[in-house]
Amino acid sequence: MLDVTRLTVLVALARHGSVTAAARALHYAQPSVSHHLARLEAETGTRLLQRAGRGVRLTEAGRLLADRAEEILGRLTAAEAELAELTGLRAGRVRLAAFPSALGTFVPVAAAGFVAAHPGVDLRFVEAEPPDAVRLLRGGEVEAALVFSHPGEPFPELAGLRHEPLLEEPTCLVVPADRPGDRLTDHRDRPWIGGCEKCRDRLVSACAADGFTPDIRFTTDDYVAVQALVAAGMGATTLPALALAAHRDPRVRVVPLPGPGRQVSIALPGDPPDPPATAALLAQLRAAVASTLHTDLGSSRPARAAPS
């Protein structure tokens, strides 16, 4: 049977790209990492590494085993968490990956409710945009991940995972306060500011539907910086309602755009029932979304149920 520690070392090498970096991430001595990798090759009877300049890289077999090992380690972590939760939420751990505007709005409300109800459970958050959040979930580094999808955009990265819609939020046009025009096309000749990769793709698609290609001159994931750039007259942009609820620059004008909004969902591994701590966190997230809808998000609404 393959040794779990050696599989952990192989996954670290795949993630970090070198023996030195893997040793640093695992807090191992470099010779120890090399020893574990050599023993793993002996156990499998397969060459998993090959020389690449001064370092090493995974062979095709090494990459295959690393991918499978990541799934295995994720399942083991989930099993440990489930066993811990059998104490009745008096101990254990639950971790959530979430994108910045969720962390700036309803997630803190959910966290406060969770900690008040279950003070013995170790609650942790990791900031991550959807692709990275899903990777963390698949690797067992978190128990749940908040993700989003724009209208007509599938969730291909969620294949094999379960997801529950939480919120549908409008996308808003954001322009300087003194600039007229409530449609994207009214600003077609202005520079544009792009956000994260998924949001930038959505901006390009929306502008294309209005018959033009935006001249994106600035790109930043920081919605505070985006609004500051708009306020300074450096361009127009679009932002989801959560980002504007988290931070609203008084120097910009915001216009909700027509059509369906961005869907925010919670992604989870495996079938229900969830471990008790994960289920308790999910309940708090649902409640926090409901309260946020009434106070901060204007025309946002609970997401319609969708198949996992």
PDB file of C-alpha atoms in Angstrom:
ATOM      1  CA  MET A   1       0.000   0.000   0.000  1.00  0.00           C
ATOM      2  CA  LEU A   2       1.262   3.493  -0.860  1.00  0.00           C
ATOM      3  CA  ASP A   3       2.571   5.545   2.056  1.00  0.00           C
ATOM      4  CA  VAL A   4       0.460   8.633   2.835  1.00  0.00           C
ATOM      5  CA  THR A   5       3.462  10.727   3.886  1.00  0.00           C
ATOM      6  CA  ARG A   6       5.192  10.027   0.580  1.00  0.00           C
ATOM      7  CA  LEU A   7       2.042  10.906  -1.330  1.00  0.00           C
ATOM      8  CA  THR A   8       1.935  14.181   0.607  1.00  0.00           C
ATOM      9  CA  VAL A   9       5.501  14.925  -0.458  1.00  0.00           C
ATOM     10  CA  LEU A  10       4.664  14.162  -4.107  1.00  0.00           C
ATOM     11  CA  VAL A  11       1.656  16.510  -3.999  1.00  0.00           C
ATOM     12  CA  ALA A  12       3.815  19.254  -2.466  1.00  0.00           C
ATOM     13  CA  LEU A  13       6.380  18.819  -5.242  1.00  0.00           C
ATOM     14  CA  ALA A  14       3.647  19.040  -7.886  1.00  0.00           C
ATOM     15  CA  ARG A  15       2.233  22.206  -6.311  1.00  0.00           C
ATOM     16  CA  HIS A  16       5.472  24.040  -5.609  1.00  0.00           C
ATOM     17  CA  GLY A  17       7.617  22.924  -8.529  1.00  0.00           C
ATOM     18  CA  SER A  18      10.860  21.990  -6.797  1.00  0.00           C
ATOM     19  CA  VAL A  19      12.243  19.804  -4.026  1.00  0.00           C
ATOM     20  CA  THR A  20      13.464  22.890  -2.163  1.00  0.00           C
ATOM     21  CA  ALA A  21      10.075  24.606  -2.301  1.00  0.00           C
ATOM     22  CA  ALA A  22       8.268  21.414  -1.329  1.00  0.00           C
ATOM     23  CA  ALA A  23      10.579  20.952   1.666  1.00  0.00           C
ATOM     24  CA  ARG A  24       9.953  24.538   2.737  1.00  0.00           C
ATOM     25  CA  ALA A  25       6.168  24.143   2.444  1.00  0.00           C
ATOM     26  CA  LEU A  26       6.180  20.900   4.441  1.00  0.00           C
ATOM     27  CA  HIS A  27       8.778  22.116   6.964  1.00  0.00           C
ATOM     28  CA  TYR A  28      10.949  19.101   6.072  1.00  0.00           C
ATOM     29  CA  ALA A  29      14.663  18.928   5.450  1.00  0.00           C
ATOM     30  CA  GLN A  30      15.424  18.771   1.728  1.00  0.00           C
ATOM     31  CA  PRO A  31      17.191  15.369   1.997  1.00  0.00           C
ATOM     32  CA  SER A  32      14.076  13.993   3.712  1.00  0.00           C
ATOM     33  CA  VAL A  33      11.899  15.069   0.773  1.00  0.00           C
ATOM     34  CA  SER A  34      14.320  13.477  -1.695  1.00  0.00           C
ATOM     35  CA  HIS A  35      14.325  10.280   0.378  1.00  0.00           C
ATOM     36  CA  HIS A  36      10.524  10.059   0.434  1.00  0.00           C
ATOM     37  CA  LEU A  37      10.337  10.610  -3.329  1.00  0.00           C
ATOM     38  CA  ALA A  38      12.955   7.920  -3.973  1.00  0.00           C
ATOM     39  CA  ARG A  39      11.084   5.477  -1.727  1.00  0.00           C
ATOM     40  CA  LEU A  40       7.824   6.272  -3.497  1.00  0.00           C
ATOM     41  CA  GLU A  41       9.416   5.415  -6.842  1.00  0.00           C
ATOM     42  CA  ALA A  42      10.605   2.143  -5.339  1.00  0.00           C
ATOM     43  CA  GLU A  43       7.126   1.391  -3.979  1.00  0.00           C
ATOM     44  CA  THR A  44       5.427   2.053  -7.317  1.00  0.00           C
ATOM     45  CA  GLY A  45       8.147   0.510  -9.471  1.00  0.00           C
ATOM     46  CA  THR A  46       7.711   3.517 -11.747  1.00  0.00           C
ATOM     47  CA  ARG A  47       9.841   6.512 -12.564  1.00  0.00           C
ATOM     48  CA  LEU A  48       7.962   9.501 -11.175  1.00  0.00           C
ATOM     49  CA  LEU A  49      10.621  12.214 -11.574  1.00  0.00           C
ATOM     50  CA  GLN A  50      13.087  13.246 -14.226  1.00  0.00           C
ATOM     51  CA  ARG A  51      15.952  15.700 -14.209  1.00  0.00           C
ATOM     52  CA  ALA A  52      15.253  19.184 -15.604  1.00  0.00           C
ATOM     53  CA  GLY A  53      18.338  21.373 -15.470  1.00  0.00           C
ATOM     54  CA  ARG A  54      19.323  21.679 -11.815  1.00  0.00           C
ATOM     55  CA  GLY A  55      15.935  20.507 -10.613  1.00  0.00           C
ATOM     56  CA  VAL A  56      13.395  17.787 -11.261  1.00  0.00           C
ATOM     57  CA  ARG A  57       9.950  17.591 -12.792  1.00  0.00           C
ATOM     58  CA  LEU A  58       7.201  15.014 -12.746  1.00  0.00           C
ATOM     59  CA  THR A  59       6.955  12.404 -15.452  1.00  0.00           C
ATOM     60  CA  GLU A  60       3.568  11.597 -16.943  1.00  0.00           C
ATOM     61  CA  ALA A  61       3.215   8.806 -14.372  1.00  0.00           C
ATOM     62  CA  GLY A  62       4.269  11.187 -11.605  1.00  0.00           C
ATOM     63  CA  ARG A  63       1.673  13.734 -12.642  1.00  0.00           C
ATOM     64  CA  LEU A  64      -1.040  11.073 -12.737  1.00  0.00           C
ATOM     65  CA  LEU A  65      -0.134   9.814  -9.265  1.00  0.00           C
ATOM     66  CA  ALA A  66       0.082  13.376  -7.897  1.00  0.00           C
ATOM     67  CA  ASP A  67      -3.421  14.152  -9.159  1.00  0.00           C
ATOM     68  CA  ARG A  68      -4.819  10.974  -7.608  1.00  0.00           C
ATOM     69  CA  ALA A  69      -2.856  11.568  -4.408  1.00  0.00           C
ATOM     70  CA  GLU A  70      -4.389  15.039  -4.051  1.00  0.00           C
ATOM     71  CA  GLU A  71      -7.863  13.482  -4.195  1.00  0.00           C
ATOM     72  CA  ILE A  72      -6.877  10.770  -1.699  1.00  0.00           C
ATOM     73  CA  LEU A  73      -5.418  13.264   0.761  1.00  0.00           C
ATOM     74  CA  GLY A  74      -8.533  15.387   0.424  1.00  0.00           C
ATOM     75  CA  ARG A  75     -10.721  12.418   1.327  1.00  0.00           C
ATOM     76  CA  LEU A  76      -8.522  11.576   4.312  1.00  0.00           C
ATOM     77  CA  THR A  77      -8.746  15.158   5.564  1.00  0.00           C
ATOM     78  CA  ALA A  78     -12.517  15.063   5.159  1.00  0.00           C
ATOM     79  CA  ALA A  79     -12.668  11.766   7.075  1.00  0.00           C
ATOM     80  CA  GLU A  80     -10.626  13.234   9.928  1.00  0.00           C
ATOM     81  CA  ALA A  81     -12.941  16.241  10.043  1.00  0.00           C
ATOM     82  CA  GLU A  82     -16.052  14.047  10.094  1.00  0.00           C
ATOM     83  CA  LEU A  83     -14.692  11.969  12.972  1.00  0.00           C
ATOM     84  CA  ALA A  84     -13.860  15.127  14.897  1.00  0.00           C
ATOM     85  CA  GLU A  85     -17.375  16.439  14.379  1.00  0.00           C
ATOM     86  CA  LEU A  86     -18.793  13.367  16.115  1.00  0.00           C
ATOM     87  CA  THR A  87     -17.926  15.121  19.359  1.00  0.00           C
ATOM     88  CA  GLY A  88     -21.103  17.134  18.736  1.00  0.00           C
ATOM     89  CA  LEU A  89     -19.581  20.403  17.488  1.00  0.00           C
ATOM     90  CA  ARG A  90     -17.678  20.846  20.728  1.00  0.00           C
ATOM     91  CA  ALA A  91     -14.424  20.476  18.789  1.00  0.00           C
ATOM     92  CA  GLY A  92     -13.186  20.053  15.247  1.00  0.00           C
ATOM     93  CA  ARG A  93     -12.412  22.377  12.370  1.00  0.00           C
ATOM     94  CA  VAL A  94     -14.139  23.792   9.315  1.00  0.00           C
ATOM     95  CA  ARG A  95     -12.473  25.868   6.599  1.00  0.00           C
ATOM     96  CA  LEU A  96     -14.084  28.018   3.901  1.00  0.00           C
ATOM     97  CA  ALA A  97     -12.566  29.446   0.726  1.00  0.00           C
ATOM     98  CA  ALA A  98     -14.288  32.667  -0.348  1.00  0.00           C
ATOM     99  CA  PHE A  99     -13.755  35.448  -2.870  1.00  0.00           C
ATOM    100  CA  PRO A 100     -13.052  38.995  -1.583  1.00  0.00           C
ATOM    101  CA  SER A 101     -16.488  40.622  -1.963  1.00  0.00           C
ATOM    102  CA  ALA A 102     -18.128  37.712  -0.100  1.00  0.00           C
ATOM    103  CA  LEU A 103     -15.543  38.106   2.666  1.00  0.00           C
ATOM    104  CA  GLY A 104     -16.422  41.800   2.745  1.00  0.00           C
ATOM    105  CA  THR A 105     -20.184  41.312   3.121  1.00  0.00           C
ATOM    106  CA  PHE A 106     -22.102  38.251   4.318  1.00  0.00           C
ATOM    107  CA  VAL A 107     -19.246  35.921   5.346  1.00  0.00           C
ATOM    108  CA  PRO A 108     -18.321  37.904   8.494  1.00  0.00           C
ATOM    109  CA  VAL A 109     -22.000  37.852   9.535  1.00  0.00           C
ATOM    110  CA  ALA A 110     -22.054  34.069   9.085  1.00  0.00           C
ATOM    111  CA  ALA A 111     -18.757  33.724  10.960  1.00  0.00           C
ATOM    112  CA  ALA A 112     -20.016  35.680  13.954  1.00  0.00           C
ATOM    113  CA  GLY A 113     -23.142  33.533  14.145  1.00  0.00           C
ATOM    114  CA  PHE A 114     -21.144  30.313  13.825  1.00  0.00           C
ATOM    115  CA  VAL A 115     -18.591  31.227  16.506  1.00  0.00           C
ATOM    116  CA  ALA A 116     -21.327  32.294  18.905  1.00  0.00           C
ATOM    117  CA  ALA A 117     -23.149  28.984  18.435  1.00  0.00           C
ATOM    118  CA  HIS A 118     -20.094  26.699  18.296  1.00  0.00           C
ATOM    119  CA  PRO A 119     -17.160  28.346  20.121  1.00  0.00           C
ATOM    120  CA  GLY A 120     -15.203  25.095  20.341  1.00  0.00           C
ATOM    121  CA  VAL A 121     -14.983  24.592  16.572  1.00  0.00           C
ATOM    122  CA  ASP A 122     -11.944  26.030  14.784  1.00  0.00           C
ATOM    123  CA  LEU A 123     -13.354  28.199  11.955  1.00  0.00           C
ATOM    124  CA  ARG A 124     -10.918  29.392   9.285  1.00  0.00           C
ATOM    125  CA  PHE A 125     -11.156  31.311   5.992  1.00  0.00           C
ATOM    126  CA  VAL A 126      -8.968  31.428   2.891  1.00  0.00           C
ATOM    127  CA  GLU A 127      -9.372  34.181   0.290  1.00  0.00           C
ATOM    128  CA  ALA A 128      -9.547  32.634  -3.175  1.00  0.00           C
ATOM    129  CA  GLU A 129     -11.240  33.372  -6.492  1.00  0.00           C
ATOM    130  CA  PRO A 130     -13.422  30.498  -7.785  1.00  0.00           C
ATOM    131  CA  PRO A 131     -10.819  28.471  -9.759  1.00  0.00           C
ATOM    132  CA  ASP A 132      -8.381  28.448  -6.839  1.00  0.00           C
ATOM    133  CA  ALA A 133     -11.187  27.905  -4.327  1.00  0.00           C
ATOM    134  CA  VAL A 134     -12.292  24.774  -6.184  1.00  0.00           C
ATOM    135  CA  ARG A 135      -8.697  23.510  -6.281  1.00  0.00           C
ATOM    136  CA  LEU A 136      -8.461  23.965  -2.515  1.00  0.00           C
ATOM    137  CA  LEU A 137     -11.755  22.115  -2.068  1.00  0.00           C
ATOM    138  CA  ARG A 138     -10.692  19.188  -4.247  1.00  0.00           C
ATOM    139  CA  GLY A 139      -7.382  18.986  -2.410  1.00  0.00           C
ATOM    140  CA  GLY A 140      -9.065  18.796   0.987  1.00  0.00           C
ATOM    141  CA  GLU A 141      -7.580  22.112   2.137  1.00  0.00           C
ATOM    142  CA  VAL A 142     -11.069  23.510   2.786  1.00  0.00           C
ATOM    143  CA  GLU A 143     -14.432  21.892   3.520  1.00  0.00           C
ATOM    144  CA  ALA A 144     -16.498  24.370   1.478  1.00  0.00           C
ATOM    145  CA  ALA A 145     -15.897  27.000  -1.199  1.00  0.00           C
ATOM    146  CA  LEU A 146     -17.871  30.048  -2.272  1.00  0.00           C
ATOM    147  CA  VAL A 147     -17.881  30.397  -6.059  1.00  0.00           C
ATOM    148  CA  PHE A 148     -19.733  32.467  -8.643  1.00  0.00           C
ATOM    149  CA  SER A 149     -20.919  32.097 -12.207  1.00  0.00           C
ATOM    150  CA  HIS A 150     -22.203  34.661 -14.696  1.00  0.00           C
ATOM    151  CA  PRO A 151     -25.420  34.129 -16.711  1.00  0.00           C
ATOM    152  CA  GLY A 152     -25.070  31.421 -19.320  1.00  0.00           C
ATOM    153  CA  GLU A 153     -21.721  30.371 -17.890  1.00  0.00           C
ATOM    154  CA  PRO A 154     -21.548  26.752 -16.710  1.00  0.00           C
ATOM    155  CA  PHE A 155     -19.590  25.484 -13.741  1.00  0.00           C
ATOM    156  CA  PRO A 156     -17.272  23.017 -15.541  1.00  0.00           C
ATOM    157  CA  GLU A 157     -14.739  23.149 -12.707  1.00  0.00           C
ATOM    158  CA  LEU A 158     -17.381  21.772 -10.334  1.00  0.00           C
ATOM    159  CA  ALA A 159     -17.713  18.399 -12.067  1.00  0.00           C
ATOM    160  CA  GLY A 160     -18.046  15.737  -9.379  1.00  0.00           C
ATOM    161  CA  LEU A 161     -18.744  18.308  -6.650  1.00  0.00           C
ATOM    162  CA  ARG A 162     -22.046  19.423  -5.192  1.00  0.00           C
ATOM    163  CA  HIS A 163     -23.112  23.061  -5.261  1.00  0.00           C
ATOM    164  CA  GLU A 164     -26.033  24.996  -3.850  1.00  0.00           C
ATOM    165  CA  PRO A 165     -27.070  28.443  -5.159  1.00  0.00           C
ATOM    166  CA  LEU A 166     -27.112  31.083  -2.419  1.00  0.00           C
ATOM    167  CA  LEU A 167     -27.560  34.440  -4.087  1.00  0.00           C
ATOM    168  CA  GLU A 168     -28.202  36.128  -7.418  1.00  0.00           C
ATOM    169  CA  GLU A 169     -26.715  39.628  -7.547  1.00  0.00           C
ATOM    170  CA  PRO A 170     -26.971  42.213 -10.329  1.00  0.00           C
ATOM    171  CA  THR A 171     -23.983  43.498 -12.250  1.00  0.00           C
ATOM    172  CA  CYS A 172     -23.674  47.281 -12.128  1.00  0.00           C
ATOM    173  CA  LEU A 173     -22.192  49.870 -14.447  1.00  0.00           C
ATOM    174  CA  VAL A 174     -19.803  52.113 -12.501  1.00  0.00           C
ATOM    175  CA  VAL A 175     -18.838  55.525 -13.918  1.00  0.00           C
ATOM    176  CA  PRO A 176     -17.672  58.874 -12.496  1.00  0.00           C
ATOM    177  CA  ALA A 177     -20.453  60.665 -10.652  1.00  0.00           C
ATOM    178  CA  ASP A 178     -20.631  63.477 -13.215  1.00  0.00           C
ATOM    179  CA  ARG A 179     -20.775  61.227 -16.298  1.00  0.00           C
ATOM    180  CA  PRO A 180     -24.215  60.628 -17.849  1.00  0.00           C
ATOM    181  CA  GLY A 181     -25.275  57.430 -19.589  1.00  0.00           C
ATOM    182  CA  ASP A 182     -26.878  54.348 -18.072  1.00  0.00           C
ATOM    183  CA  ARG A 183     -25.890  51.820 -20.752  1.00  0.00           C
ATOM    184  CA  LEU A 184     -22.578  50.196 -21.550  1.00  0.00           C
ATOM    185  CA  THR A 185     -22.686  51.549 -25.078  1.00  0.00           C
ATOM    186  CA  ASP A 186     -22.945  55.131 -23.747  1.00  0.00           C
ATOM    187  CA  HIS A 187     -19.329  54.695 -22.608  1.00  0.00           C
ATOM    188  CA  ARG A 188     -17.993  52.717 -25.547  1.00  0.00           C
ATOM    189  CA  ASP A 189     -15.352  55.342 -26.402  1.00  0.00           C
ATOM    190  CA  ARG A 190     -13.989  55.556 -22.864  1.00  0.00           C
ATOM    191  CA  PRO A 191     -11.184  53.443 -21.382  1.00  0.00           C
ATOM    192  CA  TRP A 192     -12.371  50.484 -19.296  1.00  0.00           C
ATOM    193  CA  ILE A 193     -11.107  48.870 -16.103  1.00  0.00           C
ATOM    194  CA  GLY A 194     -11.159  45.078 -15.824  1.00  0.00           C
ATOM    195  CA  GLY A 195     -11.348  42.924 -12.710  1.00  0.00           C
ATOM    196  CA  CYS A 196     -10.587  39.238 -12.090  1.00  0.00           C
ATOM    197  CA  GLU A 197     -10.340  36.933 -15.095  1.00  0.00           C
ATOM    198  CA  LYS A 198     -13.941  35.699 -14.886  1.00  0.00           C
ATOM    199  CA  CYS A 199     -15.300  39.238 -14.382  1.00  0.00           C
ATOM    200  CA  ARG A 200     -13.154  40.592 -17.209  1.00  0.00           C
ATOM    201  CA  ASP A 201     -14.449  37.929 -19.578  1.00  0.00           C
ATOM    202  CA  ARG A 202     -17.992  38.830 -18.559  1.00  0.00           C
ATOM    203  CA  LEU A 203     -17.340  42.533 -19.256  1.00  0.00           C
ATOM    204  CA  VAL A 204     -16.018  41.748 -22.733  1.00  0.00           C
ATOM    205  CA  SER A 205     -19.034  39.525 -23.465  1.00  0.00           C
ATOM    206  CA  ALA A 206     -21.525  42.134 -22.252  1.00  0.00           C
ATOM    207  CA  CYS A 207     -19.912  44.876 -24.328  1.00  0.00           C
ATOM    208  CA  ALA A 208     -19.825  42.592 -27.360  1.00  0.00           C
ATOM    209  CA  ALA A 209     -23.581  42.059 -26.966  1.00  0.00           C
ATOM    210  CA  ASP A 210     -23.918  45.866 -27.135  1.00  0.00           C
ATOM    211  CA  GLY A 211     -21.842  45.990 -30.315  1.00  0.00           C
ATOM    212  CA  PHE A 212     -18.391  47.091 -29.200  1.00  0.00           C
ATOM    213  CA  THR A 213     -15.113  45.864 -27.729  1.00  0.00           C
ATOM    214  CA  PRO A 214     -14.045  47.633 -24.519  1.00  0.00           C
ATOM    215  CA  ASP A 215     -10.607  49.230 -24.441  1.00  0.00           C
ATOM    216  CA  ILE A 216      -9.397  47.687 -21.165  1.00  0.00           C
ATOM    217  CA  ARG A 217      -6.413  49.729 -20.044  1.00  0.00           C
ATOM    218  CA  PHE A 218      -6.269  48.821 -16.361  1.00  0.00           C
ATOM    219  CA  THR A 219      -6.738  45.484 -14.639  1.00  0.00           C
ATOM    220  CA  THR A 220      -7.022  44.901 -10.906  1.00  0.00           C
ATOM    221  CA  ASP A 221      -8.908  42.483  -8.650  1.00  0.00           C
ATOM    222  CA  ASP A 222      -9.164  45.157  -5.931  1.00  0.00           C
ATOM    223  CA  TYR A 223     -12.684  46.620  -6.057  1.00  0.00           C
ATOM    224  CA  VAL A 224     -11.570  49.552  -3.881  1.00  0.00           C
ATOM    225  CA  ALA A 225      -8.852  50.420  -6.414  1.00  0.00           C
ATOM    226  CA  VAL A 226     -11.276  49.910  -9.314  1.00  0.00           C
ATOM    227  CA  GLN A 227     -13.684  52.496  -7.898  1.00  0.00           C
ATOM    228  CA  ALA A 228     -10.843  54.918  -7.136  1.00  0.00           C
ATOM    229  CA  LEU A 229      -9.690  54.682 -10.757  1.00  0.00           C
ATOM    230  CA  VAL A 230     -13.227  55.327 -11.982  1.00  0.00           C
ATOM    231  CA  ALA A 231     -13.612  58.280  -9.606  1.00  0.00           C
ATOM    232  CA  ALA A 232     -10.353  59.730 -10.928  1.00  0.00           C
ATOM    233  CA  GLY A 233     -11.794  59.681 -14.446  1.00  0.00           C
ATOM    234  CA  MET A 234      -9.556  56.863 -15.661  1.00  0.00           C
ATOM    235  CA  GLY A 235     -12.384  54.829 -17.165  1.00  0.00           C
ATOM    236  CA  ALA A 236     -15.645  52.959 -16.639  1.00  0.00           C
ATOM    237  CA  THR A 237     -16.177  49.467 -15.282  1.00  0.00           C
ATOM    238  CA  THR A 238     -18.741  46.950 -14.148  1.00  0.00           C
ATOM    239  CA  LEU A 239     -18.876  45.472 -10.644  1.00  0.00           C
ATOM    240  CA  PRO A 240     -21.128  42.919  -8.973  1.00  0.00           C
ATOM    241  CA  ALA A 241     -23.431  44.164  -6.242  1.00  0.00           C
ATOM    242  CA  LEU A 242     -21.473  42.392  -3.478  1.00  0.00           C
ATOM    243  CA  ALA A 243     -18.348  44.393  -4.310  1.00  0.00           C
ATOM    244  CA  LEU A 244     -20.330  47.623  -4.075  1.00  0.00           C
ATOM    245  CA  ALA A 245     -21.946  46.521  -0.818  1.00  0.00           C
ATOM    246  CA  ALA A 246     -18.484  45.803   0.618  1.00  0.00           C
ATOM    247  CA  HIS A 247     -17.164  49.224  -0.432  1.00  0.00           C
ATOM    248  CA  ARG A 248     -18.883  52.141  -2.137  1.00  0.00           C
ATOM    249  CA  ASP A 249     -16.859  55.164  -3.255  1.00  0.00           C
ATOM    250  CA  PRO A 250     -19.129  58.238  -3.032  1.00  0.00           C
ATOM    251  CA  ARG A 251     -17.437  59.724  -6.100  1.00  0.00           C
ATOM    252  CA  VAL A 252     -18.859  57.124  -8.498  1.00  0.00           C
ATOM    253  CA  ARG A 253     -22.316  56.592  -9.972  1.00  0.00           C
ATOM    254  CA  VAL A 254     -23.726  53.063  -9.995  1.00  0.00           C
ATOM    255  CA  VAL A 255     -26.392  51.783 -12.394  1.00  0.00           C
ATOM    256  CA  PRO A 256     -27.706  48.197 -12.091  1.00  0.00           C
ATOM    257  CA  LEU A 257     -27.664  46.599 -15.545  1.00  0.00           C
ATOM    258  CA  PRO A 258     -30.722  44.725 -16.822  1.00  0.00           C
ATOM    259  CA  GLY A 259     -30.824  40.958 -17.176  1.00  0.00           C
ATOM    260  CA  PRO A 260     -29.981  38.050 -14.892  1.00  0.00           C
ATOM    261  CA  GLY A 261     -27.253  38.591 -12.359  1.00  0.00           C
ATOM    262  CA  ARG A 262     -24.200  36.728 -11.136  1.00  0.00           C
ATOM    263  CA  GLN A 263     -24.996  33.549  -9.232  1.00  0.00           C
ATOM    264  CA  VAL A 264     -23.115  32.915  -6.006  1.00  0.00           C
ATOM    265  CA  SER A 265     -23.042  29.280  -4.855  1.00  0.00           C
ATOM    266  CA  ILE A 266     -21.467  27.164  -2.150  1.00  0.00           C
ATOM    267  CA  ALA A 267     -19.486  24.173  -3.439  1.00  0.00           C
ATOM    268  CA  LEU A 268     -19.128  21.063  -1.290  1.00  0.00           C
ATOM    269  CA  PRO A 269     -17.438  17.688  -1.715  1.00  0.00           C
ATOM    270  CA  GLY A 270     -19.469  14.494  -1.941  1.00  0.00           C
ATOM    271  CA  ASP A 271     -23.115  13.807  -1.276  1.00  0.00           C
ATOM    272  CA  PRO A 272     -25.125  14.885   1.773  1.00  0.00           C
ATOM    273  CA  PRO A 273     -25.270  14.674   4.671  1.00  0.00           C
ATOM    274  CA  ASP A 274     -22.392  17.058   5.290  1.00  0.00           C
ATOM    275  CA  PRO A 275     -20.213  16.807   8.416  1.00  0.00           C
ATOM    276  CA  PRO A 276     -21.996  18.639  11.258  1.00  0.00           C
ATOM    277  CA  ALA A 277     -19.612  21.609  11.334  1.00  0.00           C
ATOM    278  CA  THR A 278     -19.898  22.102   7.561  1.00  0.00           C
ATOM    279  CA  ALA A 279     -23.691  21.847   7.765  1.00  0.00           C
ATOM    280  CA  ALA A 280     -23.731  24.401  10.616  1.00  0.00           C
ATOM    281  CA  LEU A 281     -21.560  26.822   8.609  1.00  0.00           C
ATOM    282  CA  LEU A 282     -23.791  26.416   5.559  1.00  0.00           C
ATOM    283  CA  ALA A 283     -26.847  27.243   7.674  1.00  0.00           C
ATOM    284  CA  GLN A 284     -25.135  30.397   8.922  1.00  0.00           C
ATOM    285  CA  LEU A 285     -24.192  31.386   5.366  1.00  0.00           C
ATOM    286  CA  ARG A 286     -27.805  31.005   4.214  1.00  0.00           C
ATOM    287  CA  ALA A 287     -29.018  33.168   7.104  1.00  0.00           C
ATOM    288  CA  ALA A 288     -26.311  35.782   6.501  1.00  0.00           C
ATOM    289  CA  VAL A 289     -27.198  36.008   2.807  1.00  0.00           C
ATOM    290  CA  ALA A 290     -30.845  36.566   3.690  1.00  0.00           C
ATOM    291  CA  SER A 291     -29.997  39.401   6.106  1.00  0.00           C
ATOM    292  CA  THR A 292     -27.522  40.961   3.650  1.00  0.00           C
ATOM    293  CA  LEU A 293     -30.156  40.975   0.899  1.00  0.00           C
ATOM    294  CA  HIS A 294     -32.433  43.132   3.031  1.00  0.00           C
ATOM    295  CA  THR A 295     -29.777  45.633   4.055  1.00  0.00           C
ATOM    296  CA  ASP A 296     -27.047  46.017   1.453  1.00  0.00           C
ATOM    297  CA  LEU A 297     -27.714  44.527  -1.944  1.00  0.00           C
ATOM    298  CA  GLY A 298     -30.728  46.374  -3.253  1.00  0.00           C
ATOM    299  CA  SER A 299     -32.267  44.358  -6.091  1.00  0.00           C
ATOM    300  CA  SER A 300     -30.320  41.200  -5.333  1.00  0.00           C
ATOM    301  CA  ARG A 301     -32.391  38.118  -4.612  1.00  0.00           C
ATOM    302  CA  PRO A 302     -31.939  34.550  -3.384  1.00  0.00           C
ATOM    303  CA  ALA A 303     -30.679  32.344  -6.175  1.00  0.00           C
ATOM    304  CA  ARG A 304     -33.155  29.973  -7.736  1.00  0.00           C
ATOM    305  CA  ALA A 305     -32.540  26.336  -6.892  1.00  0.00           C
ATOM    306  CA  ALA A 306     -30.474  24.545  -9.493  1.00  0.00           C
ATOM    307  CA  PRO A 307     -29.378  20.946  -9.865  1.00  0.00           C
ATOM    308  CA  SER A 308     -25.973  20.120  -8.435  1.00  0.00           C
TER     309      SER A 308
END
